[in-house]
PDB file of C-alpha atoms in Angstrom:
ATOM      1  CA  UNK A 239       0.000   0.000   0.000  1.00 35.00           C
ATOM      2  CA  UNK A 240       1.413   3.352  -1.167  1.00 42.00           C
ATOM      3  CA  UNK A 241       1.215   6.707   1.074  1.00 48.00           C
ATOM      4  CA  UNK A 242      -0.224  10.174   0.338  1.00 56.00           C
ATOM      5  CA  UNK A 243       2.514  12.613  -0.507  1.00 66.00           C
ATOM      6  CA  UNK A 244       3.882  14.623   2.001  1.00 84.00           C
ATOM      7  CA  UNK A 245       1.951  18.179   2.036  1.00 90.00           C
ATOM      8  CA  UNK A 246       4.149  21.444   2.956  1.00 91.00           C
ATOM      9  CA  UNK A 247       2.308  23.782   5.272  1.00 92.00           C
ATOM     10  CA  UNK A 248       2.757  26.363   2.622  1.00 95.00           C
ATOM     11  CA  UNK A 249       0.854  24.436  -0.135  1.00 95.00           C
ATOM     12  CA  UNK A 250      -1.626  23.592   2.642  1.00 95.00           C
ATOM     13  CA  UNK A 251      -2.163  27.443   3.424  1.00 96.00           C
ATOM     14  CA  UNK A 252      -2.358  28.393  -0.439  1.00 96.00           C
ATOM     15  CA  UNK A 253      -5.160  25.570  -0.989  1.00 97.00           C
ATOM     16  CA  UNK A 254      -7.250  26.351   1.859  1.00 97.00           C
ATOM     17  CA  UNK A 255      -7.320  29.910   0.619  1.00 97.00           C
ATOM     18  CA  UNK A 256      -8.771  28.934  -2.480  1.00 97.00           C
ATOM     19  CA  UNK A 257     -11.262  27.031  -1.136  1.00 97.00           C
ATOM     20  CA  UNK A 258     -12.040  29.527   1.572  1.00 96.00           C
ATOM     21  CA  UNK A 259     -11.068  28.094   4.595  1.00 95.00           C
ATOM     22  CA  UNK A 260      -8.024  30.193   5.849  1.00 93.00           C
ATOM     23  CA  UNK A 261      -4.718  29.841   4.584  1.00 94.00           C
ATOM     24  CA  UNK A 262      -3.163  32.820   2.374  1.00 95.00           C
ATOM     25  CA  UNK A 263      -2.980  33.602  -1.104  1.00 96.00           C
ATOM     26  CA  UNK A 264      -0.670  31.809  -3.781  1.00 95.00           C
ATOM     27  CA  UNK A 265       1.122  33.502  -5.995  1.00 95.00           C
ATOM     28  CA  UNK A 266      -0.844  33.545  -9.848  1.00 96.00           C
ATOM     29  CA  UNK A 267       0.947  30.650 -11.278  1.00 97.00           C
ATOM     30  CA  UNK A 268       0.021  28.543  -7.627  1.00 97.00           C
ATOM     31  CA  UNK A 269      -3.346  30.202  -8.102  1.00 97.00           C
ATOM     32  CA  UNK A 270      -4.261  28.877 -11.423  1.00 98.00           C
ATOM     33  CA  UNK A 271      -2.773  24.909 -10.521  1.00 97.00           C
ATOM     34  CA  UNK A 272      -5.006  25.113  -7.759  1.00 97.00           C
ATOM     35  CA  UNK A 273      -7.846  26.288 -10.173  1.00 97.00           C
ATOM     36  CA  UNK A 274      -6.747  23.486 -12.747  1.00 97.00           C
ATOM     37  CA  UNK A 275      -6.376  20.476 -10.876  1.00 95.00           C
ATOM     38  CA  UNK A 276     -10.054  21.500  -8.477  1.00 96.00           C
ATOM     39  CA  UNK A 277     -11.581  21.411 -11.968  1.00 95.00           C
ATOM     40  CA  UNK A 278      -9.757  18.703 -13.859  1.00 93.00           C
ATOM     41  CA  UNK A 279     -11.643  14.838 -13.889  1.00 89.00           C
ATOM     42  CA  UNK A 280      -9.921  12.440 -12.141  1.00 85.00           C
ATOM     43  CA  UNK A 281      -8.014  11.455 -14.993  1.00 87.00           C
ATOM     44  CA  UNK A 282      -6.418  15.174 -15.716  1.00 90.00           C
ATOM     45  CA  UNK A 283      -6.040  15.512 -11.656  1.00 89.00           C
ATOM     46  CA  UNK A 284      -3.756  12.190 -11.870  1.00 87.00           C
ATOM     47  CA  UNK A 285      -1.599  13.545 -14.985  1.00 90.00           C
ATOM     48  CA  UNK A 286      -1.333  17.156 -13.018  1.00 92.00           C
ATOM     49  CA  UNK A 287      -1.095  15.030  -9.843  1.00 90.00           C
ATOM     50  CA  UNK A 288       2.159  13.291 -11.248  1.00 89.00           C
ATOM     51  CA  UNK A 289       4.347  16.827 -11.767  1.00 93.00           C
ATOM     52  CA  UNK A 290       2.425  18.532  -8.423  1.00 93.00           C
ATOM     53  CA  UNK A 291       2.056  15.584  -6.202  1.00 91.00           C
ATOM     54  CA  UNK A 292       1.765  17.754  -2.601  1.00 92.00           C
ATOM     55  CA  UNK A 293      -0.827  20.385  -4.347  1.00 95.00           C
ATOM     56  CA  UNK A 294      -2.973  17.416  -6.011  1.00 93.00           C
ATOM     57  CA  UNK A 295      -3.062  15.686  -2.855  1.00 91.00           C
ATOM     58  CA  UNK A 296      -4.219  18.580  -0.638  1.00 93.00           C
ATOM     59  CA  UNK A 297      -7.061  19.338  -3.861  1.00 94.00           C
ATOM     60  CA  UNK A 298      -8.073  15.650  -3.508  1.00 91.00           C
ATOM     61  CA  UNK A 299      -8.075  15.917   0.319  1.00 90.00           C
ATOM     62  CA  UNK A 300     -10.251  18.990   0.533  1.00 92.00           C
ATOM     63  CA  UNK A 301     -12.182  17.815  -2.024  1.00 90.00           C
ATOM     64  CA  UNK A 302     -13.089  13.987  -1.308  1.00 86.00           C
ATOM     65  CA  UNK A 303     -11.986  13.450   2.679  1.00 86.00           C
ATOM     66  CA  UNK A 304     -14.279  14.689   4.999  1.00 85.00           C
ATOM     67  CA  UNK A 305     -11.638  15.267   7.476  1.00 86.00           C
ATOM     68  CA  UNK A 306      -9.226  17.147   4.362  1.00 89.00           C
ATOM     69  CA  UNK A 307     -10.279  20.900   5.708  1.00 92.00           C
ATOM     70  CA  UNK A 308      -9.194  20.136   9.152  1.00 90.00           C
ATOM     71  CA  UNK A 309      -5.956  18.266   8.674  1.00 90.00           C
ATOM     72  CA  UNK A 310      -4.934  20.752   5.617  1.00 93.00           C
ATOM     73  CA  UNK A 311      -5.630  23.434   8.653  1.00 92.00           C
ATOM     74  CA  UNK A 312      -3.303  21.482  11.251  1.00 90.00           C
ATOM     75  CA  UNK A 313      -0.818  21.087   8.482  1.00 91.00           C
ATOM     76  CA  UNK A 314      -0.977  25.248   7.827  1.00 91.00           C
ATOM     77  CA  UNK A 315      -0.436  25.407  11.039  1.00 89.00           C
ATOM     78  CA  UNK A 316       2.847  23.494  11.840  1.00 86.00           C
ATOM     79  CA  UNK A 317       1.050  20.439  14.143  1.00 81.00           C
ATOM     80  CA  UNK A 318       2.231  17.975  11.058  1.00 67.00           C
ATOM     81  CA  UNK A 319       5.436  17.363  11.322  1.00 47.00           C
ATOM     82  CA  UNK A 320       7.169  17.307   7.778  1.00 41.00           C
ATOM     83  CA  UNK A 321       7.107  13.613   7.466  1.00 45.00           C
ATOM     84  CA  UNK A 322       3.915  13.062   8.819  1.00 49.00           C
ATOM     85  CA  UNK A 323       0.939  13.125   7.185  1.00 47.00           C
ATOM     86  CA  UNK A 324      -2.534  13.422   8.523  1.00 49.00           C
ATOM     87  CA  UNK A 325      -4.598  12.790   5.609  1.00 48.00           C
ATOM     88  CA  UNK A 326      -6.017   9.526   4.794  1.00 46.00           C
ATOM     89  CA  UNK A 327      -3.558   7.076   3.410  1.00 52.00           C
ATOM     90  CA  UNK A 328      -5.409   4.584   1.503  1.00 66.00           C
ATOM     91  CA  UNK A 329      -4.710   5.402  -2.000  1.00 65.00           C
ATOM     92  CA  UNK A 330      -8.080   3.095  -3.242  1.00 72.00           C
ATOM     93  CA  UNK A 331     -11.402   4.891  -4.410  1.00 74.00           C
ATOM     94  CA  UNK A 332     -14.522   4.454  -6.587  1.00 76.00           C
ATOM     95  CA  UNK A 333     -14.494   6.075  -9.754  1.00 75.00           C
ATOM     96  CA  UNK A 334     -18.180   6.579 -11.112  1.00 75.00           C
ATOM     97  CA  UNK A 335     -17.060   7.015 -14.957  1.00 76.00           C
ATOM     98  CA  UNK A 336     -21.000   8.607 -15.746  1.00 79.00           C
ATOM     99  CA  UNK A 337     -20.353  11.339 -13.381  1.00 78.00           C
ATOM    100  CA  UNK A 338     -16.718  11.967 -13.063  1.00 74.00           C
ATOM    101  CA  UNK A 339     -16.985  11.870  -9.362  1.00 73.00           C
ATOM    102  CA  UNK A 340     -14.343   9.995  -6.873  1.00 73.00           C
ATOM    103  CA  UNK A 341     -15.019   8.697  -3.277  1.00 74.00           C
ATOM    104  CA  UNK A 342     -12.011   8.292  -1.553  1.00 70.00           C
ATOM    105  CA  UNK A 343     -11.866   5.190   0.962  1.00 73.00           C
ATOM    106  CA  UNK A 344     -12.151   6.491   4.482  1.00 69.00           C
ATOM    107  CA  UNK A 345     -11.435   3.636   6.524  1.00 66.00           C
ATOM    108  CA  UNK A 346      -8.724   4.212   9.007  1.00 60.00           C
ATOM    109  CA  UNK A 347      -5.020   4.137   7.545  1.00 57.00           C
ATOM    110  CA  UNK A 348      -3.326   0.936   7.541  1.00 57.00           C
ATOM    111  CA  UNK A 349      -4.027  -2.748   5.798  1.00 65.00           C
ATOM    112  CA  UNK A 350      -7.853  -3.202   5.257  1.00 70.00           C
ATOM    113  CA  UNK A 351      -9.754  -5.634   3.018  1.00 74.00           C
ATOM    114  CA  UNK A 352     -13.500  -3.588   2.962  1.00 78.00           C
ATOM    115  CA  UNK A 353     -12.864   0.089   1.670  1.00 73.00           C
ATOM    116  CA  UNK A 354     -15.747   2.358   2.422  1.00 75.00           C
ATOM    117  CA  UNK A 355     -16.861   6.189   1.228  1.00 74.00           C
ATOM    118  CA  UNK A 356     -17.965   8.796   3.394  1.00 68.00           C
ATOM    119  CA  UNK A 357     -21.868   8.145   2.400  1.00 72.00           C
ATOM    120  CA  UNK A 358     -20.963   4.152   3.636  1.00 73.00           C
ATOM    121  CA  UNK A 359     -20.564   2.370   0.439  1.00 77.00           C
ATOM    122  CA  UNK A 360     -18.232  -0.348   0.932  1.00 77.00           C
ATOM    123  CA  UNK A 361     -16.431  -2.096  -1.582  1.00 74.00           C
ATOM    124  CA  UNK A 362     -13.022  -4.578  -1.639  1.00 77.00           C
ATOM    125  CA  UNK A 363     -10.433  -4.171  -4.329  1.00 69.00           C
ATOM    126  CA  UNK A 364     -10.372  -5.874  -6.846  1.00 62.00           C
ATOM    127  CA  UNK A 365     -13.761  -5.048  -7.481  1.00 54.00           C
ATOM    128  CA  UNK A 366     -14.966  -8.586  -9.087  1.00 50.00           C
ATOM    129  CA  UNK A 367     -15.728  -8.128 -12.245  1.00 47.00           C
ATOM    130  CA  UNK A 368     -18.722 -10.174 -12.524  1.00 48.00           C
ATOM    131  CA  UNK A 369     -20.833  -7.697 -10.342  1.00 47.00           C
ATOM    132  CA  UNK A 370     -21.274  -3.784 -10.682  1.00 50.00           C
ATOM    133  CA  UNK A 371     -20.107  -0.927  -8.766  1.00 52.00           C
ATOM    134  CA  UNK A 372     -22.565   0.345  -6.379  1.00 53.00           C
ATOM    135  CA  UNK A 373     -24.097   3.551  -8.206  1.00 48.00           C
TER     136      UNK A 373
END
């Protein structure tokens, strides 16, 4: 099982900002990733995600993890140390192709057979082939 990049408490301050939850402004370059990668599909956010793996991660978070806005915000504010990462470190989640949207397995880091979404749909990887995903 892989781990969420590492997010610097300055890329944690500059998303927040941008979604309105404290932080500070980015510079226009910074502003306009942001922008990008909060409105690319999933696909585009893992190509953008691959050159700008902290700022991807901390879109991703505050987008998909319920808990993103609060550990970004403990992040901003120096409580994560610079190895340590708060945010959710199961890298599985279900893709629904018809709307673009992602739901990030929230089950608590670590090994885990059952991954689950914040609405509670639970699903194991590999998803079988022989039966849908739960949409």
């Amino acid at each position: 099982m892989q781990t969420a990049p590492s997010i610097p408490a300055e890329t944690a301050n500059h998303v927040l900002w941008h979604f309105g939850h404290g932080g500070y402004q980015p510079g226009s370059f910074t502003e306009q990733l942001i922008r990008a990668i909060a409105m690319a599909d999933m696909e585009n956010k893992a190509k953008l995600a691959e050159v700008y793996p902290d700022y991807a991660a901390a879109v991703i978070a505050i987008e998909y993890d319920p808990n993103g806005v609060t550990n970004l915000q403990r992040i901003a504010r120096g409580e994560a140390v610079a190895g340590e990462n708060p945010m959710s470190q199961c890298p599985e989640a279900l893709f629904n192709p018809d709307t673009g949207d992602l739901r990030r397995c929230v089950a608590p880091p670590g090994g885990h057979d059952l991954h689950q979404t914040p609405d509670g749909t639970e699903w194991s990887v590999p998803v079988d082939s022989s039966t849908e995903a739960p949409f």
